[in-house]
Amino acid sequence: MSTTLDSSLRHGAATDLDLGRMVEAERVHRRVFVDSDVFELEMDRIFGRSWIYVGHESQIPNPGDYFTTQVGRQPVVMTRHADGTIHVLENRCPHKGAIVCPERSGHTKRLVCMYHGWSFEADGSLAGVPVRSGYDNTCFDPTNRANGMKRLPRVENYRGFVFASLVADGPDLKTWAGEGMRGFDSVVDRAPEGQIEIVGDCFRTVQNSNWKIFIDNMSDGMHTSFVHYQTARAAKRTLEKFKIEHAGGLQVATLLAGEPDQMAKTDLVAHPNGHFDMAAFAPEPKGTDAEKYKAEMIARHGEAGAQAILGRNFHNAMLFPTALMQPSLQQLRVIRPLAVDKTLLEIWVFRLKGAPDSFTSRAITAANIGNSPSNLVAADDFEAYYRVHAGLKGPESDWVRLSREANRDIPVGSSLKGSSGNSEVCMRNMYQAWSQYMSVQ
Ligand code: FES
Ligand SMILES: [Fe+2]
């Protein structure tokens, strides 16, 4: 890369020509993270087209239940209709565009807009317009049920997880996700009854950094020995001093992620379309409940079947760009970019149906320790993300390097395995996919 090319990328509005030059095999230009023009294009070309995670069906168990969130820039509401079907609607009134459901979730017989009282069924159809006669001899028909809240053009329910896309065309969810569905499959397969449900509401945190800096970190085995060193050391000392033993070691392992060399042994696998996974490193739970759980899984799936499910475990399984599943922690983190330098994270905890209650308690404890707004671990990550974003705002920063263990990747089918858990293979793969998404006008 010549100096001339470097400096020509430095200024001005991002163009398609620039986008094509911002990602190389081993480096990514700083504008990918801090340029608001690039962010706007991402909202169109990635979040405006891809399959975006909306929510889990257990959040709306009964007809009339709803949950609001966003798909890219579009506010949406996921609803359960009277016939039990799930819908994802644009959360805007077809009259003047007002948000119809301002709450994060709720239950109602009909969705009613507070501005002029138009009402809608849970499938979006128009139910009523006050003072209907005002529309006589106009181009608007208030009796036409199709004049209601718009449904998103594509919605799919994968084993209870609801995804939507803002465009009608494109590959179906399973084809596009491919191996990226591993994490979703794993967490559902781990439930003895083959079903999971959300526990309570989600934690929400806002990071003052670009959304990709967070995803980048999710396959970064190397940072743990530095960013989490102090937390890990304090946890280890406390455990030794008080001879504390946690059933399953889950909480302990979360805190001890900073042990040197531990992460290097962890498998990292990058998949097509930017998805990736990192193998679990927390020890399996032990104790009476764990034994009971294992026996239940064997009873339902046989020895080999249970082993196949339990032997396949991930710490992080990323379905680019929104859903980061943590099957071993029974958690899902959902990425909702708010602005180029602001990223909302939803943290959801699951109950595995048929598993002992202590599994749910352990998952909640792990969420409190590792993912909640007041957690001990991610607070240090957030500081690192903020520093990365702040550093990249400087025009002289230019390039982010991704060379660690490049050219040593191991092909596995259409995926790439890193040569160790310290590899930057998943990041390189993710930015290549980003570049492809962004190149389609
Ligand atoms: S904006 Fe919704 S009823 Fe007028
Ligand atoms: Fe971290």
CSV table of C-alpha atoms and ligand atoms in Angstrom, one decimal:
chain,number,residue,atom,x,y,z
A,1,MET,CA,0.0,0.0,0.0
A,2,SER,CA,1.6,3.3,-1.1
A,3,THR,CA,1.6,6.4,1.1
A,4,THR,CA,-0.4,8.2,-1.6
A,5,LEU,CA,-3.2,5.6,-1.3
A,6,ASP,CA,-3.0,5.7,2.5
A,7,SER,CA,-3.4,9.4,2.6
A,8,SER,CA,-6.2,9.4,0.0
A,9,LEU,CA,-8.2,7.2,2.3
A,10,ARG,CA,-7.8,9.6,5.1
A,11,HIS,CA,-10.2,12.4,4.2
A,12,GLY,CA,-13.5,13.1,2.5
A,13,ALA,CA,-16.8,11.2,2.3
A,14,ALA,CA,-16.5,7.4,2.0
A,15,THR,CA,-17.2,6.2,-1.5
A,16,ASP,CA,-17.6,2.7,-2.9
A,17,LEU,CA,-14.1,3.0,-4.3
A,18,ASP,CA,-12.8,3.7,-0.8
A,19,LEU,CA,-14.7,0.9,0.8
A,20,GLY,CA,-13.0,-1.6,-1.5
A,21,ARG,CA,-9.6,-0.5,-0.3
A,22,MET,CA,-10.4,-0.3,3.4
A,23,VAL,CA,-10.0,-4.0,4.1
A,24,GLU,CA,-6.8,-5.9,3.2
A,25,ALA,CA,-5.7,-9.4,4.1
A,26,GLU,CA,-4.0,-8.4,7.3
A,27,ARG,CA,-5.2,-4.9,8.0
A,28,VAL,CA,-8.3,-2.8,8.2
A,29,HIS,CA,-8.5,1.0,7.8
A,30,ARG,CA,-9.5,3.0,10.8
A,31,ARG,CA,-12.5,4.6,8.9
A,32,VAL,CA,-14.2,1.2,9.0
A,33,PHE,CA,-14.7,1.9,12.7
A,34,VAL,CA,-15.1,5.7,13.1
A,35,ASP,CA,-16.5,7.1,9.9
A,36,SER,CA,-20.2,8.0,10.2
A,37,ASP,CA,-20.6,7.7,6.4
A,38,VAL,CA,-19.4,4.2,6.6
A,39,PHE,CA,-21.8,3.5,9.5
A,40,GLU,CA,-24.7,4.8,7.4
A,41,LEU,CA,-23.8,2.5,4.6
A,42,GLU,CA,-23.5,-0.4,7.0
A,43,MET,CA,-27.1,0.3,8.1
A,44,ASP,CA,-28.2,0.0,4.5
A,45,ARG,CA,-25.9,-2.8,3.2
A,46,ILE,CA,-25.5,-5.0,6.3
A,47,PHE,CA,-28.3,-4.3,8.8
A,48,GLY,CA,-30.7,-3.3,6.1
A,49,ARG,CA,-30.4,-6.6,4.2
A,50,SER,CA,-29.0,-9.4,6.4
A,51,TRP,CA,-31.0,-11.6,8.7
A,52,ILE,CA,-31.1,-9.7,12.0
A,53,TYR,CA,-31.9,-11.4,15.3
A,54,VAL,CA,-35.2,-10.0,16.8
A,55,GLY,CA,-36.0,-12.1,19.8
A,56,HIS,CA,-37.0,-15.5,21.3
A,57,GLU,CA,-40.5,-16.8,21.0
A,58,SER,CA,-40.7,-17.4,24.8
A,59,GLN,CA,-40.6,-13.6,25.2
A,60,ILE,CA,-44.2,-13.5,23.8
A,61,PRO,CA,-45.8,-16.7,25.0
A,62,ASN,CA,-49.4,-15.6,24.9
A,63,PRO,CA,-51.6,-14.0,22.1
A,64,GLY,CA,-51.4,-10.2,22.6
A,65,ASP,CA,-47.8,-10.2,24.0
A,66,TYR,CA,-45.3,-8.0,22.2
A,67,PHE,CA,-41.6,-7.1,22.4
A,68,THR,CA,-40.0,-4.0,20.8
A,69,THR,CA,-36.5,-3.7,19.4
A,70,GLN,CA,-34.9,-2.5,16.2
A,71,VAL,CA,-33.7,-4.1,13.0
A,72,GLY,CA,-30.9,-1.9,11.8
A,73,ARG,CA,-32.4,1.6,12.1
A,74,GLN,CA,-35.9,0.4,11.9
A,75,PRO,CA,-38.0,0.2,15.1
A,76,VAL,CA,-39.9,-3.1,15.1
A,77,VAL,CA,-42.4,-4.9,17.3
A,78,MET,CA,-42.5,-8.7,17.6
A,79,THR,CA,-46.0,-9.8,18.3
A,80,ARG,CA,-48.0,-13.0,19.1
A,81,HIS,CA,-51.3,-13.0,17.1
A,82,ALA,CA,-54.6,-14.4,18.3
A,83,ASP,CA,-54.0,-17.6,16.2
A,84,GLY,CA,-50.6,-18.1,17.9
A,85,THR,CA,-48.5,-16.9,14.9
A,86,ILE,CA,-45.5,-14.6,15.4
A,87,HIS,CA,-45.2,-11.4,13.4
A,88,VAL,CA,-42.5,-8.8,13.2
A,89,LEU,CA,-44.0,-5.4,12.3
A,90,GLU,CA,-42.6,-2.0,11.6
A,91,ASN,CA,-43.2,-0.1,14.9
A,92,ARG,CA,-44.8,2.9,13.2
A,93,CYS,CA,-48.3,4.0,12.6
A,94,PRO,CA,-49.4,4.1,9.0
A,95,HIS,CA,-51.1,7.4,9.7
A,96,LYS,CA,-48.3,9.8,10.6
A,97,GLY,CA,-45.6,7.5,11.4
A,98,ALA,CA,-45.7,7.6,15.3
A,99,ILE,CA,-44.2,4.7,17.2
A,100,VAL,CA,-47.2,2.6,18.2
A,101,CYS,CA,-45.5,0.6,21.0
A,102,PRO,CA,-43.1,2.7,23.0
A,103,GLU,CA,-42.5,0.2,25.8
A,104,ARG,CA,-39.9,-2.6,25.6
A,105,SER,CA,-42.6,-5.2,26.0
A,106,GLY,CA,-46.2,-5.6,27.0
A,107,HIS,CA,-49.5,-7.3,26.5
A,108,THR,CA,-52.6,-5.8,24.8
A,109,LYS,CA,-55.8,-6.9,23.0
A,110,ARG,CA,-55.0,-4.5,20.2
A,111,LEU,CA,-52.1,-2.2,19.4
A,112,VAL,CA,-53.3,1.4,19.6
A,113,CYS,CA,-51.6,4.5,18.4
A,114,MET,CA,-51.7,7.2,21.1
A,115,TYR,CA,-51.8,10.1,18.6
A,116,HIS,CA,-55.2,9.7,16.8
A,117,GLY,CA,-56.4,6.3,18.1
A,118,TRP,CA,-55.9,4.1,15.1
A,119,SER,CA,-55.8,0.5,16.2
A,120,PHE,CA,-54.2,-2.7,14.9
A,121,GLU,CA,-54.4,-6.4,15.3
A,122,ALA,CA,-51.3,-8.2,16.4
A,123,ASP,CA,-50.6,-9.3,12.9
A,124,GLY,CA,-50.5,-5.7,11.8
A,125,SER,CA,-53.9,-5.5,10.1
A,126,LEU,CA,-55.9,-2.3,10.5
A,127,ALA,CA,-58.6,-2.8,13.1
A,128,GLY,CA,-60.1,0.6,13.5
A,129,VAL,CA,-59.9,4.3,12.6
A,130,PRO,CA,-61.9,6.8,14.7
A,131,VAL,CA,-64.3,9.1,12.8
A,132,ARG,CA,-64.1,6.9,9.7
A,133,SER,CA,-66.5,9.1,7.7
A,134,GLY,CA,-63.8,11.7,7.4
A,135,TYR,CA,-62.2,9.4,4.8
A,136,ASP,CA,-65.3,9.1,2.5
A,137,ASN,CA,-64.4,9.9,-1.1
A,138,THR,CA,-60.7,10.1,-0.3
A,139,CYS,CA,-57.8,7.9,-1.5
A,140,PHE,CA,-57.6,6.2,1.9
A,141,ASP,CA,-59.8,3.2,2.8
A,142,PRO,CA,-60.1,2.9,6.6
A,143,THR,CA,-62.0,-0.4,6.2
A,144,ASN,CA,-59.1,-2.1,4.3
A,145,ARG,CA,-57.3,-4.2,6.9
A,146,ALA,CA,-54.2,-4.2,4.7
A,147,ASN,CA,-53.7,-0.5,5.5
A,148,GLY,CA,-52.3,-1.4,8.9
A,149,MET,CA,-48.8,-1.7,10.3
A,150,LYS,CA,-46.3,-3.1,7.8
A,151,ARG,CA,-44.9,-6.6,8.3
A,152,LEU,CA,-41.2,-7.0,7.6
A,153,PRO,CA,-40.8,-8.8,4.3
A,154,ARG,CA,-39.0,-11.8,5.7
A,155,VAL,CA,-39.3,-13.4,9.1
A,156,GLU,CA,-38.1,-16.8,10.1
A,157,ASN,CA,-38.4,-18.8,13.3
A,158,TYR,CA,-35.4,-21.1,13.8
A,159,ARG,CA,-35.9,-23.4,16.8
A,160,GLY,CA,-37.6,-20.6,18.7
A,161,PHE,CA,-35.3,-17.8,17.6
A,162,VAL,CA,-37.0,-15.2,15.5
A,163,PHE,CA,-35.0,-13.4,12.8
A,164,ALA,CA,-36.1,-10.8,10.3
A,165,SER,CA,-34.8,-9.0,7.2
A,166,LEU,CA,-35.8,-5.6,5.9
A,167,VAL,CA,-35.6,-6.8,2.3
A,168,ALA,CA,-37.7,-9.4,0.4
A,169,ASP,CA,-34.8,-10.9,-1.6
A,170,GLY,CA,-31.8,-12.9,-0.4
A,171,PRO,CA,-30.8,-16.3,0.8
A,172,ASP,CA,-33.0,-18.0,3.4
A,173,LEU,CA,-31.8,-17.9,7.0
A,174,LYS,CA,-30.3,-21.4,7.2
A,175,THR,CA,-28.5,-21.2,3.9
A,176,TRP,CA,-27.0,-17.8,4.8
A,177,ALA,CA,-26.2,-18.8,8.4
A,178,GLY,CA,-24.6,-22.2,7.6
A,179,GLU,CA,-22.2,-23.2,10.4
A,180,GLY,CA,-23.1,-19.9,12.1
A,181,MET,CA,-26.1,-21.7,13.6
A,182,ARG,CA,-23.9,-23.9,15.7
A,183,GLY,CA,-24.4,-21.9,18.8
A,184,PHE,CA,-28.2,-21.8,18.5
A,185,ASP,CA,-28.3,-25.5,17.9
A,186,SER,CA,-26.0,-26.2,20.8
A,187,VAL,CA,-28.0,-24.3,23.4
A,188,VAL,CA,-31.3,-25.9,22.3
A,189,ASP,CA,-29.8,-29.4,22.0
A,190,ARG,CA,-28.5,-29.0,25.6
A,191,ALA,CA,-32.0,-28.7,26.9
A,192,PRO,CA,-33.3,-32.2,27.9
A,193,GLU,CA,-36.7,-31.3,26.6
A,194,GLY,CA,-35.2,-29.8,23.4
A,195,GLN,CA,-36.6,-26.4,24.3
A,196,ILE,CA,-35.3,-23.3,26.0
A,197,GLU,CA,-36.9,-20.2,27.4
A,198,ILE,CA,-35.8,-16.7,28.3
A,199,VAL,CA,-35.4,-15.9,32.0
A,200,GLY,CA,-36.8,-12.5,32.9
A,201,ASP,CA,-35.8,-9.4,31.0
A,202,CYS,CA,-32.4,-8.7,29.5
A,203,PHE,CA,-29.6,-6.7,30.9
A,204,ARG,CA,-28.7,-3.7,28.6
A,205,THR,CA,-25.4,-2.0,28.4
A,206,VAL,CA,-24.2,0.8,26.0
A,207,GLN,CA,-20.6,0.8,24.8
A,208,ASN,CA,-19.1,4.1,23.7
A,209,SER,CA,-17.4,2.4,20.7
A,210,ASN,CA,-18.1,1.0,17.3
A,211,TRP,CA,-20.1,-2.3,17.1
A,212,LYS,CA,-17.4,-4.1,15.3
A,213,ILE,CA,-14.8,-3.5,18.0
A,214,PHE,CA,-17.0,-5.6,20.3
A,215,ILE,CA,-17.4,-8.4,17.8
A,216,ASP,CA,-13.7,-8.3,17.1
A,217,ASN,CA,-13.0,-8.9,20.8
A,218,MET,CA,-15.3,-12.0,20.9
A,219,SER,CA,-12.6,-14.1,19.1
A,220,ASP,CA,-9.7,-12.3,20.7
A,221,GLY,CA,-8.1,-15.0,22.9
A,222,MET,CA,-5.0,-12.9,23.4
A,223,HIS,CA,-6.4,-10.0,25.3
A,224,THR,CA,-7.6,-12.0,28.3
A,225,SER,CA,-4.1,-12.3,29.8
A,226,PHE,CA,-3.8,-8.5,29.8
A,227,VAL,CA,-7.2,-6.9,30.1
A,228,HIS,CA,-8.5,-9.4,32.6
A,229,TYR,CA,-5.3,-10.1,34.5
A,230,GLN,CA,-6.2,-8.2,37.6
A,231,THR,CA,-9.7,-9.7,37.9
A,232,ALA,CA,-8.4,-13.2,37.4
A,233,ARG,CA,-5.6,-12.7,39.9
A,234,ALA,CA,-8.0,-11.3,42.6
A,235,ALA,CA,-10.5,-14.2,41.9
A,236,LYS,CA,-7.8,-16.8,42.2
A,237,ARG,CA,-6.4,-15.4,45.4
A,238,THR,CA,-9.9,-15.2,46.9
A,239,LEU,CA,-10.7,-18.8,46.0
A,240,GLU,CA,-7.4,-20.0,47.5
A,241,LYS,CA,-7.7,-18.0,50.6
A,242,PHE,CA,-11.2,-19.1,51.4
A,243,LYS,CA,-11.0,-22.5,49.8
A,244,ILE,CA,-14.1,-21.8,47.8
A,245,GLU,CA,-15.4,-24.4,45.4
A,246,HIS,CA,-18.1,-23.5,43.0
A,247,ALA,CA,-20.2,-26.3,41.6
A,248,GLY,CA,-19.2,-26.8,38.0
A,249,GLY,CA,-16.5,-24.1,38.3
A,250,LEU,CA,-18.4,-21.9,35.9
A,251,GLN,CA,-18.1,-18.7,37.7
A,252,VAL,CA,-14.5,-19.4,38.5
A,253,ALA,CA,-13.6,-20.2,35.0
A,254,THR,CA,-15.2,-17.0,33.8
A,255,LEU,CA,-13.0,-15.1,36.1
A,256,LEU,CA,-9.9,-17.1,35.4
A,257,ALA,CA,-10.0,-16.5,31.7
A,258,GLY,CA,-6.8,-14.6,32.0
A,259,GLU,CA,-4.6,-17.6,32.9
A,260,PRO,CA,-1.6,-17.5,30.6
A,261,ASP,CA,-1.6,-20.1,27.8
A,262,GLN,CA,-5.2,-21.2,28.5
A,263,MET,CA,-6.7,-19.3,25.6
A,264,ALA,CA,-4.0,-20.5,23.1
A,265,LYS,CA,-5.4,-24.0,23.4
A,266,THR,CA,-8.9,-22.9,22.6
A,267,ASP,CA,-10.3,-23.7,19.1
A,268,LEU,CA,-11.2,-20.7,16.9
A,269,VAL,CA,-13.2,-21.4,13.7
A,270,ALA,CA,-14.2,-18.8,11.1
A,271,HIS,CA,-17.1,-19.5,8.8
A,272,PRO,CA,-18.4,-17.9,5.6
A,273,ASN,CA,-20.4,-14.7,5.8
A,274,GLY,CA,-18.5,-13.4,8.9
A,275,HIS,CA,-19.7,-16.0,11.4
A,276,PHE,CA,-17.3,-17.7,13.8
A,277,ASP,CA,-17.0,-19.6,17.0
A,278,MET,CA,-14.7,-20.0,20.0
A,279,ALA,CA,-14.7,-23.4,21.8
A,280,ALA,CA,-15.8,-23.4,25.5
A,281,PHE,CA,-13.0,-23.4,28.1
A,282,ALA,CA,-15.1,-23.5,31.2
A,283,PRO,CA,-15.0,-26.9,32.9
A,284,GLU,CA,-18.3,-28.9,32.7
A,285,PRO,CA,-20.5,-28.6,35.8
A,286,LYS,CA,-19.9,-31.2,38.5
A,287,GLY,CA,-22.1,-32.5,41.4
A,288,THR,CA,-25.4,-34.2,42.0
A,289,ASP,CA,-27.4,-32.0,39.6
A,290,ALA,CA,-24.9,-32.3,36.9
A,291,GLU,CA,-25.0,-36.1,37.2
A,292,LYS,CA,-28.8,-36.0,37.1
A,293,TYR,CA,-28.7,-33.8,34.0
A,294,LYS,CA,-26.3,-36.1,32.2
A,295,ALA,CA,-28.4,-39.2,33.1
A,296,GLU,CA,-31.5,-37.4,31.7
A,297,MET,CA,-29.6,-36.5,28.5
A,298,ILE,CA,-28.5,-40.1,28.1
A,299,ALA,CA,-32.0,-41.4,28.7
A,300,ARG,CA,-33.3,-39.2,25.9
A,301,HIS,CA,-30.5,-39.4,23.4
A,302,GLY,CA,-28.5,-42.5,24.2
A,303,GLU,CA,-24.8,-42.5,25.4
A,304,ALA,CA,-23.4,-41.5,22.0
A,305,GLY,CA,-26.1,-38.9,21.3
A,306,ALA,CA,-25.7,-37.3,24.6
A,307,GLN,CA,-21.9,-37.3,24.2
A,308,ALA,CA,-22.3,-35.7,20.7
A,309,ILE,CA,-24.4,-32.9,22.2
A,310,LEU,CA,-22.4,-32.3,25.4
A,311,GLY,CA,-19.0,-32.7,23.7
A,312,ARG,CA,-19.7,-29.8,21.3
A,313,ASN,CA,-19.5,-26.7,23.3
A,314,PHE,CA,-18.8,-23.1,22.6
A,315,HIS,CA,-17.9,-20.1,24.7
A,316,ASN,CA,-18.8,-17.7,21.9
A,317,ALA,CA,-20.7,-18.5,18.7
A,318,MET,CA,-21.2,-15.4,16.6
A,319,LEU,CA,-23.9,-15.2,14.0
A,320,PHE,CA,-22.7,-12.0,12.2
A,321,PRO,CA,-23.8,-9.2,12.7
A,322,THR,CA,-26.2,-9.4,15.7
A,323,ALA,CA,-26.3,-12.6,17.7
A,324,LEU,CA,-23.5,-13.9,19.9
A,325,MET,CA,-24.6,-17.1,21.6
A,326,GLN,CA,-22.8,-18.5,24.7
A,327,PRO,CA,-24.2,-22.1,25.0
A,328,SER,CA,-21.9,-23.0,27.9
A,329,LEU,CA,-23.2,-20.0,29.8
A,330,GLN,CA,-26.8,-20.2,28.6
A,331,GLN,CA,-26.6,-16.7,27.4
A,332,LEU,CA,-27.1,-14.7,24.2
A,333,ARG,CA,-25.7,-11.2,23.6
A,334,VAL,CA,-27.4,-9.2,20.9
A,335,ILE,CA,-25.7,-6.3,19.2
A,336,ARG,CA,-27.8,-3.3,18.3
A,337,PRO,CA,-25.7,-0.5,16.8
A,338,LEU,CA,-27.1,3.0,17.8
A,339,ALA,CA,-24.5,5.2,16.2
A,340,VAL,CA,-20.9,4.9,14.8
A,341,ASP,CA,-19.6,5.2,18.4
A,342,LYS,CA,-22.5,3.8,20.4
A,343,THR,CA,-23.5,0.2,20.7
A,344,LEU,CA,-26.3,-1.3,22.7
A,345,LEU,CA,-25.9,-4.8,24.0
A,346,GLU,CA,-28.8,-6.9,25.2
A,347,ILE,CA,-27.8,-9.8,27.4
A,348,TRP,CA,-30.4,-12.6,27.7
A,349,VAL,CA,-30.3,-15.7,29.9
A,350,PHE,CA,-31.9,-19.0,29.0
A,351,ARG,CA,-33.5,-21.8,31.0
A,352,LEU,CA,-32.9,-25.2,29.5
A,353,LYS,CA,-36.2,-27.0,29.9
A,354,GLY,CA,-35.8,-30.3,31.7
A,355,ALA,CA,-32.5,-29.3,33.3
A,356,PRO,CA,-32.1,-28.8,37.1
A,357,ASP,CA,-32.9,-25.3,38.5
A,358,SER,CA,-29.3,-24.9,39.6
A,359,PHE,CA,-28.3,-24.7,35.9
A,360,THR,CA,-30.5,-21.6,35.6
A,361,SER,CA,-29.1,-20.1,38.8
A,362,ARG,CA,-25.6,-20.7,37.6
A,363,ALA,CA,-26.4,-19.0,34.3
A,364,ILE,CA,-27.8,-16.0,36.1
A,365,THR,CA,-24.7,-15.8,38.3
A,366,ALA,CA,-22.4,-16.1,35.3
A,367,ALA,CA,-24.4,-13.2,33.6
A,368,ASN,CA,-24.0,-11.1,36.7
A,369,ILE,CA,-20.2,-11.8,36.9
A,370,GLY,CA,-19.4,-11.6,33.2
A,371,ASN,CA,-22.0,-9.7,31.2
A,372,SER,CA,-24.3,-7.6,33.3
A,373,PRO,CA,-23.9,-3.8,33.5
A,374,SER,CA,-22.2,-4.1,36.9
A,375,ASN,CA,-20.0,-7.1,36.0
A,376,LEU,CA,-16.4,-7.6,37.0
A,377,VAL,CA,-15.0,-8.8,33.7
A,378,ALA,CA,-16.5,-6.8,30.8
A,379,ALA,CA,-16.0,-3.4,32.5
A,380,ASP,CA,-12.3,-3.8,31.6
A,381,ASP,CA,-13.2,-4.8,28.0
A,382,PHE,CA,-15.4,-1.7,27.6
A,383,GLU,CA,-12.4,0.5,28.6
A,384,ALA,CA,-10.3,-1.3,26.0
A,385,TYR,CA,-13.0,-0.8,23.3
A,386,TYR,CA,-13.3,2.8,24.2
A,387,ARG,CA,-9.6,3.4,23.9
A,388,VAL,CA,-9.5,1.6,20.6
A,389,HIS,CA,-12.3,3.8,19.2
A,390,ALA,CA,-10.8,7.0,20.7
A,391,GLY,CA,-7.4,6.1,19.3
A,392,LEU,CA,-8.8,5.4,15.8
A,393,LYS,CA,-10.5,8.8,15.7
A,394,GLY,CA,-7.2,10.4,15.1
A,395,PRO,CA,-6.6,10.8,11.3
A,396,GLU,CA,-3.0,9.6,11.7
A,397,SER,CA,-4.1,6.2,13.0
A,398,ASP,CA,-4.7,4.8,9.6
A,399,TRP,CA,-4.6,1.0,10.0
A,400,VAL,CA,-5.6,-1.7,12.4
A,401,ARG,CA,-3.4,-4.8,12.2
A,402,LEU,CA,-4.7,-8.3,12.0
A,403,SER,CA,-1.5,-10.2,11.2
A,404,ARG,CA,-1.3,-12.5,14.2
A,405,GLU,CA,-0.9,-16.1,13.0
A,406,ALA,CA,-1.9,-15.1,9.4
A,407,ASN,CA,-1.0,-17.6,6.7
A,408,ARG,CA,-1.3,-20.5,9.2
A,409,ASP,CA,-5.1,-21.0,9.0
A,410,ILE,CA,-6.3,-24.6,8.7
A,411,PRO,CA,-9.1,-25.1,6.1
A,412,VAL,CA,-12.0,-27.2,7.5
A,413,GLY,CA,-14.6,-27.6,4.8
A,414,SER,CA,-15.6,-24.0,3.9
A,415,SER,CA,-14.4,-22.8,7.3
A,416,LEU,CA,-11.0,-21.7,8.5
A,417,LYS,CA,-9.5,-22.8,11.9
A,418,GLY,CA,-6.9,-20.7,13.6
A,419,SER,CA,-3.6,-22.3,14.3
A,420,SER,CA,-4.1,-21.5,17.9
A,421,GLY,CA,-6.6,-19.7,20.2
A,422,ASN,CA,-4.4,-16.6,19.8
A,423,SER,CA,-5.0,-16.4,16.1
A,424,GLU,CA,-6.8,-13.4,14.5
A,425,VAL,CA,-8.4,-15.7,11.9
A,426,CYS,CA,-12.0,-14.9,12.9
A,427,MET,CA,-11.3,-11.1,12.7
A,428,ARG,CA,-9.7,-11.4,9.3
A,429,ASN,CA,-12.6,-13.5,8.1
A,430,MET,CA,-15.2,-11.1,9.5
A,431,TYR,CA,-13.7,-8.0,7.8
A,432,GLN,CA,-13.4,-9.9,4.5
A,433,ALA,CA,-17.1,-10.7,4.8
A,434,TRP,CA,-17.8,-7.1,5.8
A,435,SER,CA,-16.1,-5.9,2.7
A,436,GLN,CA,-18.2,-8.2,0.6
A,437,TYR,CA,-21.5,-7.1,2.2
A,438,MET,CA,-20.5,-3.4,1.8
A,439,SER,CA,-19.5,-3.9,-1.9
A,440,VAL,CA,-23.0,-4.7,-3.0
A,441,GLN,CA,-24.8,-1.4,-3.9
B,1,FES,S1,-50.2,9.0,14.0
B,1,FES,FE1,-51.1,7.2,14.7
B,1,FES,S2,-53.2,7.6,14.7
B,1,FES,FE2,-52.3,9.4,13.9
B,2,FE,FE,-12.6,-9.7,27.5
